[in-house]
């Protein structure tokens, strides 16, 4: 199993770069960041510095979207980084939650996302693609490689990931939901005539080590609120008791009163009071090292290829170091 680190690009950027270097020293193979231009600093500028100061780390957004940048700009940016640093990027992509909504726009439709995935990949790898009816090619690309991994929760999005993407990003670590969603993605890939086992499966969730579970839950409760924001869209689309979406995913948002993006992805987010301890325990990895290893082995048994740690809490360095010393050698 590979391991990744997910950060927000809060200033100073040097701190983000430093944490990514620390992660690589501890055996992490991927460095991810949020991508929301209003809330945080521009990640692609920072990726250049991360790549310059690491040797093997692969970097990318978790996740970008096809609305805040034109597709040829996204592809050219990835292709430039790959040309400079040797194909060490991956494009995580989704509909765009905070990036679009904070700027006063609606998230992209799945149809638009489905069109963008192959276009961005083809352009970044030097092939011609059609953008807004116009054939486009980046003539300077030589030997480029850009895997595109799609984030999804709902049935139509899961199907799209299986049909179009090179990998699937699941932003929660609940074992039941992971099994259900990985199965849905792989079935969609098989139905589309693709090799379902060729898709990379990445589970991303907060990890917090220690015996003080109350404190760990408080530090990670924000994650249930962030996931709940996506779940609320699913409930609106499919209904509260739809057979298409597991109740294990939707039931906990009944007390949700809204969401304040100024606290998005941060410990102490006041918009997450509705998230019960049970959801934090299910969605995250908490407790002693043994508990982390046990859950990671279970996730690996469900076909998960990478676990990416959301490190938006008060023990970022500690979790990176502990994973490097105890967890990655046991599970990696």
JSON list of N, CA and C in Angstrom, two decimals, residues 259-305:
[
{"chain": "A", "resi": 259, "resn": "UNK", "atom": "N", "xyz": [-23.38, 25.15, 6.11]},
{"chain": "A", "resi": 259, "resn": "UNK", "atom": "CA", "xyz": [-21.94, 24.98, 6.07]},
{"chain": "A", "resi": 259, "resn": "UNK", "atom": "C", "xyz": [-21.27, 26.32, 5.81]},
{"chain": "A", "resi": 260, "resn": "UNK", "atom": "N", "xyz": [-20.24, 26.64, 6.59]},
{"chain": "A", "resi": 260, "resn": "UNK", "atom": "CA", "xyz": [-19.49, 27.88, 6.45]},
{"chain": "A", "resi": 260, "resn": "UNK", "atom": "C", "xyz": [-18.12, 27.56, 5.87]},
{"chain": "A", "resi": 261, "resn": "UNK", "atom": "N", "xyz": [-17.89, 27.97, 4.63]},
{"chain": "A", "resi": 261, "resn": "UNK", "atom": "CA", "xyz": [-16.63, 27.62, 3.96]},
{"chain": "A", "resi": 261, "resn": "UNK", "atom": "C", "xyz": [-15.42, 28.34, 4.53]},
{"chain": "A", "resi": 262, "resn": "UNK", "atom": "N", "xyz": [-15.63, 29.35, 5.35]},
{"chain": "A", "resi": 262, "resn": "UNK", "atom": "CA", "xyz": [-14.47, 30.03, 5.94]},
{"chain": "A", "resi": 262, "resn": "UNK", "atom": "C", "xyz": [-13.73, 29.12, 6.92]},
{"chain": "A", "resi": 263, "resn": "UNK", "atom": "N", "xyz": [-14.39, 28.03, 7.36]},
{"chain": "A", "resi": 263, "resn": "UNK", "atom": "CA", "xyz": [-13.76, 27.05, 8.25]},
{"chain": "A", "resi": 263, "resn": "UNK", "atom": "C", "xyz": [-13.55, 25.71, 7.55]},
{"chain": "A", "resi": 264, "resn": "UNK", "atom": "N", "xyz": [-13.61, 25.70, 6.23]},
{"chain": "A", "resi": 264, "resn": "UNK", "atom": "CA", "xyz": [-13.59, 24.45, 5.46]},
{"chain": "A", "resi": 264, "resn": "UNK", "atom": "C", "xyz": [-12.31, 23.66, 5.72]},
{"chain": "A", "resi": 265, "resn": "UNK", "atom": "N", "xyz": [-12.49, 22.40, 6.12]},
{"chain": "A", "resi": 265, "resn": "UNK", "atom": "CA", "xyz": [-11.35, 21.52, 6.30]},
{"chain": "A", "resi": 265, "resn": "UNK", "atom": "C", "xyz": [-10.47, 21.86, 7.48]},
{"chain": "A", "resi": 266, "resn": "UNK", "atom": "N", "xyz": [-11.02, 22.48, 8.51]},
{"chain": "A", "resi": 266, "resn": "UNK", "atom": "CA", "xyz": [-10.20, 22.91, 9.64]},
{"chain": "A", "resi": 266, "resn": "UNK", "atom": "C", "xyz": [-10.73, 22.35, 10.96]},
{"chain": "A", "resi": 267, "resn": "UNK", "atom": "N", "xyz": [-9.82, 21.96, 11.83]},
{"chain": "A", "resi": 267, "resn": "UNK", "atom": "CA", "xyz": [-10.21, 21.52, 13.17]},
{"chain": "A", "resi": 267, "resn": "UNK", "atom": "C", "xyz": [-10.96, 22.65, 13.87]},
{"chain": "A", "resi": 268, "resn": "UNK", "atom": "N", "xyz": [-12.00, 22.29, 14.63]},
{"chain": "A", "resi": 268, "resn": "UNK", "atom": "CA", "xyz": [-12.79, 23.29, 15.33]},
{"chain": "A", "resi": 268, "resn": "UNK", "atom": "C", "xyz": [-13.86, 23.94, 14.48]},
{"chain": "A", "resi": 269, "resn": "UNK", "atom": "N", "xyz": [-14.10, 23.42, 13.27]},
{"chain": "A", "resi": 269, "resn": "UNK", "atom": "CA", "xyz": [-15.12, 23.98, 12.39]},
{"chain": "A", "resi": 269, "resn": "UNK", "atom": "C", "xyz": [-16.48, 23.97, 13.09]},
{"chain": "A", "resi": 270, "resn": "UNK", "atom": "N", "xyz": [-17.08, 25.15, 13.32]},
{"chain": "A", "resi": 270, "resn": "UNK", "atom": "CA", "xyz": [-18.37, 25.18, 14.04]},
{"chain": "A", "resi": 270, "resn": "UNK", "atom": "C", "xyz": [-19.53, 24.60, 13.25]},
{"chain": "A", "resi": 271, "resn": "UNK", "atom": "N", "xyz": [-19.34, 24.38, 11.95]},
{"chain": "A", "resi": 271, "resn": "UNK", "atom": "CA", "xyz": [-20.41, 23.81, 11.11]},
{"chain": "A", "resi": 271, "resn": "UNK", "atom": "C", "xyz": [-20.48, 22.30, 11.23]},
{"chain": "A", "resi": 272, "resn": "UNK", "atom": "N", "xyz": [-19.71, 21.70, 12.13]},
{"chain": "A", "resi": 272, "resn": "UNK", "atom": "CA", "xyz": [-19.66, 20.24, 12.21]},
{"chain": "A", "resi": 272, "resn": "UNK", "atom": "C", "xyz": [-20.17, 19.71, 13.55]},
{"chain": "A", "resi": 273, "resn": "UNK", "atom": "N", "xyz": [-20.90, 20.52, 14.28]},
{"chain": "A", "resi": 273, "resn": "UNK", "atom": "CA", "xyz": [-21.43, 20.07, 15.57]},
{"chain": "A", "resi": 273, "resn": "UNK", "atom": "C", "xyz": [-22.38, 18.90, 15.42]},
{"chain": "A", "resi": 274, "resn": "UNK", "atom": "N", "xyz": [-22.97, 18.74, 14.24]},
{"chain": "A", "resi": 274, "resn": "UNK", "atom": "CA", "xyz": [-23.95, 17.67, 14.02]},
{"chain": "A", "resi": 274, "resn": "UNK", "atom": "C", "xyz": [-23.29, 16.31, 13.84]},
{"chain": "A", "resi": 275, "resn": "UNK", "atom": "N", "xyz": [-21.97, 16.28, 13.67]},
{"chain": "A", "resi": 275, "resn": "UNK", "atom": "CA", "xyz": [-21.27, 15.02, 13.36]},
{"chain": "A", "resi": 275, "resn": "UNK", "atom": "C", "xyz": [-21.04, 14.23, 14.64]},
{"chain": "A", "resi": 276, "resn": "UNK", "atom": "N", "xyz": [-21.64, 13.04, 14.79]},
{"chain": "A", "resi": 276, "resn": "UNK", "atom": "CA", "xyz": [-21.49, 12.26, 16.02]},
{"chain": "A", "resi": 276, "resn": "UNK", "atom": "C", "xyz": [-20.14, 11.55, 16.07]},
{"chain": "A", "resi": 277, "resn": "UNK", "atom": "N", "xyz": [-19.76, 11.12, 17.27]},
{"chain": "A", "resi": 277, "resn": "UNK", "atom": "CA", "xyz": [-18.49, 10.41, 17.45]},
{"chain": "A", "resi": 277, "resn": "UNK", "atom": "C", "xyz": [-18.42, 9.16, 16.57]},
{"chain": "A", "resi": 278, "resn": "UNK", "atom": "N", "xyz": [-19.54, 8.49, 16.41]},
{"chain": "A", "resi": 278, "resn": "UNK", "atom": "CA", "xyz": [-19.55, 7.25, 15.62]},
{"chain": "A", "resi": 278, "resn": "UNK", "atom": "C", "xyz": [-19.07, 7.50, 14.19]},
{"chain": "A", "resi": 279, "resn": "UNK", "atom": "N", "xyz": [-19.49, 8.62, 13.60]},
{"chain": "A", "resi": 279, "resn": "UNK", "atom": "CA", "xyz": [-19.09, 8.94, 12.23]},
{"chain": "A", "resi": 279, "resn": "UNK", "atom": "C", "xyz": [-17.60, 9.26, 12.18]},
{"chain": "A", "resi": 280, "resn": "UNK", "atom": "N", "xyz": [-17.10, 10.01, 13.16]},
{"chain": "A", "resi": 280, "resn": "UNK", "atom": "CA", "xyz": [-15.67, 10.32, 13.20]},
{"chain": "A", "resi": 280, "resn": "UNK", "atom": "C", "xyz": [-14.87, 9.02, 13.27]},
{"chain": "A", "resi": 281, "resn": "UNK", "atom": "N", "xyz": [-15.30, 8.10, 14.11]},
{"chain": "A", "resi": 281, "resn": "UNK", "atom": "CA", "xyz": [-14.60, 6.83, 14.26]},
{"chain": "A", "resi": 281, "resn": "UNK", "atom": "C", "xyz": [-14.64, 6.01, 12.96]},
{"chain": "A", "resi": 282, "resn": "UNK", "atom": "N", "xyz": [-15.78, 6.03, 12.29]},
{"chain": "A", "resi": 282, "resn": "UNK", "atom": "CA", "xyz": [-15.91, 5.25, 11.06]},
{"chain": "A", "resi": 282, "resn": "UNK", "atom": "C", "xyz": [-15.15, 5.85, 9.90]},
{"chain": "A", "resi": 283, "resn": "UNK", "atom": "N", "xyz": [-15.20, 7.16, 9.78]},
{"chain": "A", "resi": 283, "resn": "UNK", "atom": "CA", "xyz": [-14.64, 7.83, 8.61]},
{"chain": "A", "resi": 283, "resn": "UNK", "atom": "C", "xyz": [-13.13, 8.05, 8.72]},
{"chain": "A", "resi": 284, "resn": "UNK", "atom": "N", "xyz": [-12.59, 8.07, 9.95]},
{"chain": "A", "resi": 284, "resn": "UNK", "atom": "CA", "xyz": [-11.18, 8.43, 10.17]},
{"chain": "A", "resi": 284, "resn": "UNK", "atom": "C", "xyz": [-10.41, 7.24, 10.74]},
{"chain": "A", "resi": 285, "resn": "UNK", "atom": "N", "xyz": [-9.12, 7.44, 10.93]},
{"chain": "A", "resi": 285, "resn": "UNK", "atom": "CA", "xyz": [-8.27, 6.46, 11.61]},
{"chain": "A", "resi": 285, "resn": "UNK", "atom": "C", "xyz": [-7.77, 7.09, 12.90]},
{"chain": "A", "resi": 286, "resn": "UNK", "atom": "N", "xyz": [-8.22, 6.54, 14.03]},
{"chain": "A", "resi": 286, "resn": "UNK", "atom": "CA", "xyz": [-7.91, 7.11, 15.34]},
{"chain": "A", "resi": 286, "resn": "UNK", "atom": "C", "xyz": [-7.37, 6.02, 16.27]},
{"chain": "A", "resi": 287, "resn": "UNK", "atom": "N", "xyz": [-6.67, 6.45, 17.33]},
{"chain": "A", "resi": 287, "resn": "UNK", "atom": "CA", "xyz": [-6.24, 5.51, 18.35]},
{"chain": "A", "resi": 287, "resn": "UNK", "atom": "C", "xyz": [-4.77, 5.16, 18.24]},
{"chain": "A", "resi": 288, "resn": "UNK", "atom": "N", "xyz": [-4.37, 4.07, 18.90]},
{"chain": "A", "resi": 288, "resn": "UNK", "atom": "CA", "xyz": [-2.96, 3.66, 18.90]},
{"chain": "A", "resi": 288, "resn": "UNK", "atom": "C", "xyz": [-2.53, 3.13, 17.55]},
{"chain": "A", "resi": 289, "resn": "UNK", "atom": "N", "xyz": [-1.24, 2.93, 17.40]},
{"chain": "A", "resi": 289, "resn": "UNK", "atom": "CA", "xyz": [-0.68, 2.43, 16.14]},
{"chain": "A", "resi": 289, "resn": "UNK", "atom": "C", "xyz": [-1.36, 1.14, 15.71]},
{"chain": "A", "resi": 290, "resn": "UNK", "atom": "N", "xyz": [-1.61, 0.25, 16.64]},
{"chain": "A", "resi": 290, "resn": "UNK", "atom": "CA", "xyz": [-2.22, -1.04, 16.31]},
{"chain": "A", "resi": 290, "resn": "UNK", "atom": "C", "xyz": [-3.58, -0.89, 15.64]},
{"chain": "A", "resi": 291, "resn": "UNK", "atom": "N", "xyz": [-4.35, 0.11, 16.09]},
{"chain": "A", "resi": 291, "resn": "UNK", "atom": "CA", "xyz": [-5.67, 0.35, 15.50]},
{"chain": "A", "resi": 291, "resn": "UNK", "atom": "C", "xyz": [-5.55, 0.85, 14.06]},
{"chain": "A", "resi": 292, "resn": "UNK", "atom": "N", "xyz": [-4.55, 1.69, 13.81]},
{"chain": "A", "resi": 292, "resn": "UNK", "atom": "CA", "xyz": [-4.32, 2.18, 12.45]},
{"chain": "A", "resi": 292, "resn": "UNK", "atom": "C", "xyz": [-3.92, 1.04, 11.53]},
{"chain": "A", "resi": 293, "resn": "UNK", "atom": "N", "xyz": [-3.00, 0.20, 11.99]},
{"chain": "A", "resi": 293, "resn": "UNK", "atom": "CA", "xyz": [-2.53, -0.91, 11.17]},
{"chain": "A", "resi": 293, "resn": "UNK", "atom": "C", "xyz": [-3.68, -1.88, 10.86]},
{"chain": "A", "resi": 294, "resn": "UNK", "atom": "N", "xyz": [-4.49, -2.14, 11.86]},
{"chain": "A", "resi": 294, "resn": "UNK", "atom": "CA", "xyz": [-5.62, -3.06, 11.68]},
{"chain": "A", "resi": 294, "resn": "UNK", "atom": "C", "xyz": [-6.59, -2.54, 10.61]},
{"chain": "A", "resi": 295, "resn": "UNK", "atom": "N", "xyz": [-6.92, -1.25, 10.68]},
{"chain": "A", "resi": 295, "resn": "UNK", "atom": "CA", "xyz": [-7.87, -0.71, 9.71]},
{"chain": "A", "resi": 295, "resn": "UNK", "atom": "C", "xyz": [-7.25, -0.61, 8.32]},
{"chain": "A", "resi": 296, "resn": "UNK", "atom": "N", "xyz": [-5.99, -0.26, 8.27]},
{"chain": "A", "resi": 296, "resn": "UNK", "atom": "CA", "xyz": [-5.32, -0.17, 6.97]},
{"chain": "A", "resi": 296, "resn": "UNK", "atom": "C", "xyz": [-5.23, -1.54, 6.30]},
{"chain": "A", "resi": 297, "resn": "UNK", "atom": "N", "xyz": [-4.97, -2.57, 7.08]},
{"chain": "A", "resi": 297, "resn": "UNK", "atom": "CA", "xyz": [-4.94, -3.92, 6.51]},
{"chain": "A", "resi": 297, "resn": "UNK", "atom": "C", "xyz": [-6.32, -4.32, 5.99]},
{"chain": "A", "resi": 298, "resn": "UNK", "atom": "N", "xyz": [-7.37, -3.90, 6.70]},
{"chain": "A", "resi": 298, "resn": "UNK", "atom": "CA", "xyz": [-8.73, -4.17, 6.23]},
{"chain": "A", "resi": 298, "resn": "UNK", "atom": "C", "xyz": [-9.01, -3.42, 4.93]},
{"chain": "A", "resi": 299, "resn": "UNK", "atom": "N", "xyz": [-8.57, -2.17, 4.85]},
{"chain": "A", "resi": 299, "resn": "UNK", "atom": "CA", "xyz": [-8.76, -1.39, 3.63]},
{"chain": "A", "resi": 299, "resn": "UNK", "atom": "C", "xyz": [-7.99, -2.01, 2.46]},
{"chain": "A", "resi": 300, "resn": "UNK", "atom": "N", "xyz": [-6.77, -2.45, 2.73]},
{"chain": "A", "resi": 300, "resn": "UNK", "atom": "CA", "xyz": [-6.00, -3.10, 1.68]},
{"chain": "A", "resi": 300, "resn": "UNK", "atom": "C", "xyz": [-6.71, -4.36, 1.19]},
{"chain": "A", "resi": 301, "resn": "UNK", "atom": "N", "xyz": [-7.34, -5.08, 2.10]},
{"chain": "A", "resi": 301, "resn": "UNK", "atom": "CA", "xyz": [-8.09, -6.27, 1.72]},
{"chain": "A", "resi": 301, "resn": "UNK", "atom": "C", "xyz": [-9.30, -5.96, 0.84]},
{"chain": "A", "resi": 302, "resn": "UNK", "atom": "N", "xyz": [-9.77, -4.70, 0.88]},
{"chain": "A", "resi": 302, "resn": "UNK", "atom": "CA", "xyz": [-10.89, -4.28, 0.04]},
{"chain": "A", "resi": 302, "resn": "UNK", "atom": "C", "xyz": [-10.42, -3.73, -1.30]},
{"chain": "A", "resi": 303, "resn": "UNK", "atom": "N", "xyz": [-9.11, -3.78, -1.53]},
{"chain": "A", "resi": 303, "resn": "UNK", "atom": "CA", "xyz": [-8.58, -3.34, -2.81]},
{"chain": "A", "resi": 303, "resn": "UNK", "atom": "C", "xyz": [-8.00, -1.95, -2.83]},
{"chain": "A", "resi": 304, "resn": "UNK", "atom": "N", "xyz": [-7.82, -1.35, -1.65]},
{"chain": "A", "resi": 304, "resn": "UNK", "atom": "CA", "xyz": [-7.28, 0.02, -1.59]},
{"chain": "A", "resi": 304, "resn": "UNK", "atom": "C", "xyz": [-5.77, -0.01, -1.84]},
{"chain": "A", "resi": 305, "resn": "UNK", "atom": "N", "xyz": [-5.33, 0.84, -2.78]},
{"chain": "A", "resi": 305, "resn": "UNK", "atom": "CA", "xyz": [-3.91, 0.90, -3.16]},
{"chain": "A", "resi": 305, "resn": "UNK", "atom": "C", "xyz": [-3.15, 1.99, -2.42]}
]
